[in-house]
């Protein structure tokens, strides 16, 4: 049985409704019933009250749509089960006694819901209440719907909104019934799923193979019209829209080029928001290519089937009046902040900003300096390419195993850069140019860390190139890395090698220092420090999430830095 985060299986429907009411000051529970009502019931005196409901497990439907400008109240059944006649009747009496001028029941087309709401309606009428019922069947799945007719699914939420805006504007019960009936006729929905769902405490309702998706399934995990191999999102959306608008399908929606629609891209509960965004873009593109104008698009979870990883698309053909009703304000917490404007994939992009004026570079001359720089950089590049596999291996224990790839990418980028133009011999320009290359091409955190180091070191070297200036540049680079990277020496990162080398370079500040000897000492210190990371606890970077007992090897970043310094000195 799949895991569920519930307190008790038997109390899950009550607990979910109680949680919603606890978090929303505009809602109240009706004593003794799983019924949620607006907290400002007296405000409906003289207006039409709207009631809806159905099984739990479709959250935020239906209680999330209770509020000014939408539903007056909802009745919730157990998970995927119709609410009882007694609870529906109690909700009707509560709004009738608050002085409602007529009551409309908005019911999804399922036998259980029709029976229970219908029975309550008959009893309420016998008590003298003015009650009507609209049954919504927006499912486009079945080409030859049986006696039960089309199922009521996510399109019902648009009916709640249209009815709610009309009631808020003071429309009569007859007018609301007429307008929502007309709107329901020009609306269709189709679902697609990659997974089943399971009622708390039970096994999944059906099985889908790893490589299968199901088209046209309902919101209770009941079967659809066909199974097929998993398609890419754009093809899946095309298949859905084809089926929804296919004239040979008796439950199709007629869409003619030039018509305007409201589109709802509904998460059936378990799809990631990333996938939902991809589906939404594909749906807009596909509709546009058919000459359909998308007056409004709503993307989110509106009517779900527990944790089903799937999506449904709803289309309602709209005129200006319907768009106005969709745009009208509501306090219902599950109704999104819909942007009042059309959806399109053809939006103009903001032009890319122009780059700031570049400092005039020293003209790259081909002097002895340039040739030396080229030789050193070439050694660094070959070293990094040689140790690629070793770095990946070291990184597998602690990270994602790509440290070698990242450094090899840097090496290839530097080679490419040297091929395209001679590297500048002036230290500040050289480091600044390298920083640009690594930031653009290297990737990963290392790319940014090297970029920070080189940029700060370059600024420190501006106008200086004596030996002490290099010690200062090293310190400036390390300071920038620590400021943004958050690591310190001893955290088992590339900083361990760098800081050890920097310590040694401080000797360059004494006038009698022999630069080559100091550099050799710096390389030795860096190598020793890299080796010492073998016994350290990771305090930063991805490795810090792993228990140290598993990290018996040196840190790949520290090893790479020591190798680079070694190559510079050779």
PDB file of N, CA and C in Angstrom, residues 147-184:
ATOM      1  N   UNK A 147     -25.101   5.414 -21.247  1.00  0.00           N
ATOM      2  CA  UNK A 147     -26.287   5.977 -20.623  1.00  0.00           C
ATOM      3  C   UNK A 147     -25.925   6.998 -19.544  1.00  0.00           C
ATOM      4  N   UNK A 148     -24.805   6.733 -18.851  1.00  0.00           N
ATOM      5  CA  UNK A 148     -24.416   7.625 -17.743  1.00  0.00           C
ATOM      6  C   UNK A 148     -24.042   9.023 -18.243  1.00  0.00           C
ATOM      7  N   UNK A 149     -23.709   9.135 -19.536  1.00  0.00           N
ATOM      8  CA  UNK A 149     -23.363  10.446 -20.090  1.00  0.00           C
ATOM      9  C   UNK A 149     -21.915  10.815 -19.795  1.00  0.00           C
ATOM     10  N   UNK A 150     -21.572  12.068 -20.075  1.00  0.00           N
ATOM     11  CA  UNK A 150     -20.196  12.522 -19.902  1.00  0.00           C
ATOM     12  C   UNK A 150     -19.906  12.830 -18.432  1.00  0.00           C
ATOM     13  N   UNK A 151     -18.713  12.451 -17.972  1.00  0.00           N
ATOM     14  CA  UNK A 151     -18.356  12.701 -16.572  1.00  0.00           C
ATOM     15  C   UNK A 151     -18.112  14.191 -16.334  1.00  0.00           C
ATOM     16  N   UNK A 152     -18.352  14.617 -15.112  1.00  0.00           N
ATOM     17  CA  UNK A 152     -18.047  15.999 -14.728  1.00  0.00           C
ATOM     18  C   UNK A 152     -16.637  16.043 -14.175  1.00  0.00           C
ATOM     19  N   UNK A 153     -15.767  16.832 -14.808  1.00  0.00           N
ATOM     20  CA  UNK A 153     -14.393  16.912 -14.300  1.00  0.00           C
ATOM     21  C   UNK A 153     -13.983  18.378 -14.144  1.00  0.00           C
ATOM     22  N   UNK A 154     -12.762  18.727 -14.494  1.00  0.00           N
ATOM     23  CA  UNK A 154     -12.212  20.029 -14.102  1.00  0.00           C
ATOM     24  C   UNK A 154     -12.987  21.248 -14.624  1.00  0.00           C
ATOM     25  N   UNK A 155     -13.696  21.094 -15.741  1.00  0.00           N
ATOM     26  CA  UNK A 155     -14.466  22.229 -16.272  1.00  0.00           C
ATOM     27  C   UNK A 155     -15.477  22.752 -15.267  1.00  0.00           C
ATOM     28  N   UNK A 156     -15.876  21.896 -14.334  1.00  0.00           N
ATOM     29  CA  UNK A 156     -16.845  22.296 -13.302  1.00  0.00           C
ATOM     30  C   UNK A 156     -16.360  23.541 -12.548  1.00  0.00           C
ATOM     31  N   UNK A 157     -15.036  23.673 -12.394  1.00  0.00           N
ATOM     32  CA  UNK A 157     -14.497  24.824 -11.668  1.00  0.00           C
ATOM     33  C   UNK A 157     -14.810  26.128 -12.412  1.00  0.00           C
ATOM     34  N   UNK A 158     -14.775  26.091 -13.750  1.00  0.00           N
ATOM     35  CA  UNK A 158     -15.126  27.295 -14.521  1.00  0.00           C
ATOM     36  C   UNK A 158     -16.609  27.633 -14.339  1.00  0.00           C
ATOM     37  N   UNK A 159     -17.440  26.585 -14.227  1.00  0.00           N
ATOM     38  CA  UNK A 159     -18.878  26.809 -13.993  1.00  0.00           C
ATOM     39  C   UNK A 159     -19.086  27.459 -12.616  1.00  0.00           C
ATOM     40  N   UNK A 160     -18.337  26.991 -11.606  1.00  0.00           N
ATOM     41  CA  UNK A 160     -18.404  27.630 -10.281  1.00  0.00           C
ATOM     42  C   UNK A 160     -18.091  29.116 -10.410  1.00  0.00           C
ATOM     43  N   UNK A 161     -17.083  29.440 -11.210  1.00  0.00           N
ATOM     44  CA  UNK A 161     -16.628  30.836 -11.310  1.00  0.00           C
ATOM     45  C   UNK A 161     -17.656  31.700 -12.024  1.00  0.00           C
ATOM     46  N   UNK A 162     -18.178  31.181 -13.138  1.00  0.00           N
ATOM     47  CA  UNK A 162     -19.173  31.937 -13.922  1.00  0.00           C
ATOM     48  C   UNK A 162     -20.430  32.164 -13.075  1.00  0.00           C
ATOM     49  N   UNK A 163     -20.906  31.099 -12.429  1.00  0.00           N
ATOM     50  CA  UNK A 163     -22.111  31.216 -11.592  1.00  0.00           C
ATOM     51  C   UNK A 163     -21.849  32.179 -10.434  1.00  0.00           C
ATOM     52  N   UNK A 164     -20.666  32.072  -9.825  1.00  0.00           N
ATOM     53  CA  UNK A 164     -20.351  32.920  -8.679  1.00  0.00           C
ATOM     54  C   UNK A 164     -20.306  34.393  -9.033  1.00  0.00           C
ATOM     55  N   UNK A 165     -19.707  34.705 -10.209  1.00  0.00           N
ATOM     56  CA  UNK A 165     -19.633  36.112 -10.632  1.00  0.00           C
ATOM     57  C   UNK A 165     -21.035  36.650 -10.918  1.00  0.00           C
ATOM     58  N   UNK A 166     -21.899  35.814 -11.538  1.00  0.00           N
ATOM     59  CA  UNK A 166     -23.282  36.238 -11.822  1.00  0.00           C
ATOM     60  C   UNK A 166     -24.044  36.479 -10.520  1.00  0.00           C
ATOM     61  N   UNK A 167     -23.914  35.539  -9.566  1.00  0.00           N
ATOM     62  CA  UNK A 167     -24.634  35.683  -8.293  1.00  0.00           C
ATOM     63  C   UNK A 167     -24.162  36.926  -7.555  1.00  0.00           C
ATOM     64  N   UNK A 168     -22.861  37.169  -7.572  1.00  0.00           N
ATOM     65  CA  UNK A 168     -22.298  38.340  -6.886  1.00  0.00           C
ATOM     66  C   UNK A 168     -22.835  39.630  -7.508  1.00  0.00           C
ATOM     67  N   UNK A 169     -23.066  39.577  -8.836  1.00  0.00           N
ATOM     68  CA  UNK A 169     -23.586  40.770  -9.520  1.00  0.00           C
ATOM     69  C   UNK A 169     -25.105  40.903  -9.350  1.00  0.00           C
ATOM     70  N   UNK A 170     -25.722  39.969  -8.626  1.00  0.00           N
ATOM     71  CA  UNK A 170     -27.158  40.081  -8.331  1.00  0.00           C
ATOM     72  C   UNK A 170     -28.085  39.428  -9.344  1.00  0.00           C
ATOM     73  N   UNK A 171     -27.559  38.534 -10.200  1.00  0.00           N
ATOM     74  CA  UNK A 171     -28.422  37.871 -11.201  1.00  0.00           C
ATOM     75  C   UNK A 171     -29.439  36.956 -10.504  1.00  0.00           C
ATOM     76  N   UNK A 172     -30.575  36.718 -11.212  1.00  0.00           N
ATOM     77  CA  UNK A 172     -31.619  35.856 -10.646  1.00  0.00           C
ATOM     78  C   UNK A 172     -31.247  34.386 -10.849  1.00  0.00           C
ATOM     79  N   UNK A 173     -31.921  33.500 -10.120  1.00  0.00           N
ATOM     80  CA  UNK A 173     -31.654  32.067 -10.243  1.00  0.00           C
ATOM     81  C   UNK A 173     -31.869  31.595 -11.683  1.00  0.00           C
ATOM     82  N   UNK A 174     -32.975  32.052 -12.323  1.00  0.00           N
ATOM     83  CA  UNK A 174     -33.250  31.627 -13.708  1.00  0.00           C
ATOM     84  C   UNK A 174     -32.139  32.061 -14.650  1.00  0.00           C
ATOM     85  N   UNK A 175     -31.682  33.319 -14.473  1.00  0.00           N
ATOM     86  CA  UNK A 175     -30.643  33.845 -15.362  1.00  0.00           C
ATOM     87  C   UNK A 175     -29.338  33.058 -15.193  1.00  0.00           C
ATOM     88  N   UNK A 176     -28.998  32.752 -13.934  1.00  0.00           N
ATOM     89  CA  UNK A 176     -27.763  32.001 -13.680  1.00  0.00           C
ATOM     90  C   UNK A 176     -27.855  30.610 -14.300  1.00  0.00           C
ATOM     91  N   UNK A 177     -29.002  29.932 -14.094  1.00  0.00           N
ATOM     92  CA  UNK A 177     -29.170  28.577 -14.657  1.00  0.00           C
ATOM     93  C   UNK A 177     -29.008  28.627 -16.174  1.00  0.00           C
ATOM     94  N   UNK A 178     -29.644  29.609 -16.797  1.00  0.00           N
ATOM     95  CA  UNK A 178     -29.601  29.711 -18.263  1.00  0.00           C
ATOM     96  C   UNK A 178     -28.159  29.939 -18.745  1.00  0.00           C
ATOM     97  N   UNK A 179     -27.450  30.880 -18.097  1.00  0.00           N
ATOM     98  CA  UNK A 179     -26.095  31.224 -18.569  1.00  0.00           C
ATOM     99  C   UNK A 179     -25.092  30.107 -18.297  1.00  0.00           C
ATOM    100  N   UNK A 180     -25.172  29.449 -17.134  1.00  0.00           N
ATOM    101  CA  UNK A 180     -24.174  28.407 -16.886  1.00  0.00           C
ATOM    102  C   UNK A 180     -24.476  27.163 -17.717  1.00  0.00           C
ATOM    103  N   UNK A 181     -25.743  26.920 -18.006  1.00  0.00           N
ATOM    104  CA  UNK A 181     -26.078  25.775 -18.866  1.00  0.00           C
ATOM    105  C   UNK A 181     -25.479  25.992 -20.257  1.00  0.00           C
ATOM    106  N   UNK A 182     -25.602  27.238 -20.744  1.00  0.00           N
ATOM    107  CA  UNK A 182     -25.043  27.560 -22.061  1.00  0.00           C
ATOM    108  C   UNK A 182     -23.520  27.430 -22.038  1.00  0.00           C
ATOM    109  N   UNK A 183     -22.896  27.913 -20.971  1.00  0.00           N
ATOM    110  CA  UNK A 183     -21.426  27.852 -20.884  1.00  0.00           C
ATOM    111  C   UNK A 183     -20.956  26.396 -20.817  1.00  0.00           C
ATOM    112  N   UNK A 184     -21.688  25.555 -20.082  1.00  0.00           N
ATOM    113  CA  UNK A 184     -21.303  24.147 -19.930  1.00  0.00           C
ATOM    114  C   UNK A 184     -21.372  23.418 -21.271  1.00  0.00           C
TER     115      UNK A 184
END
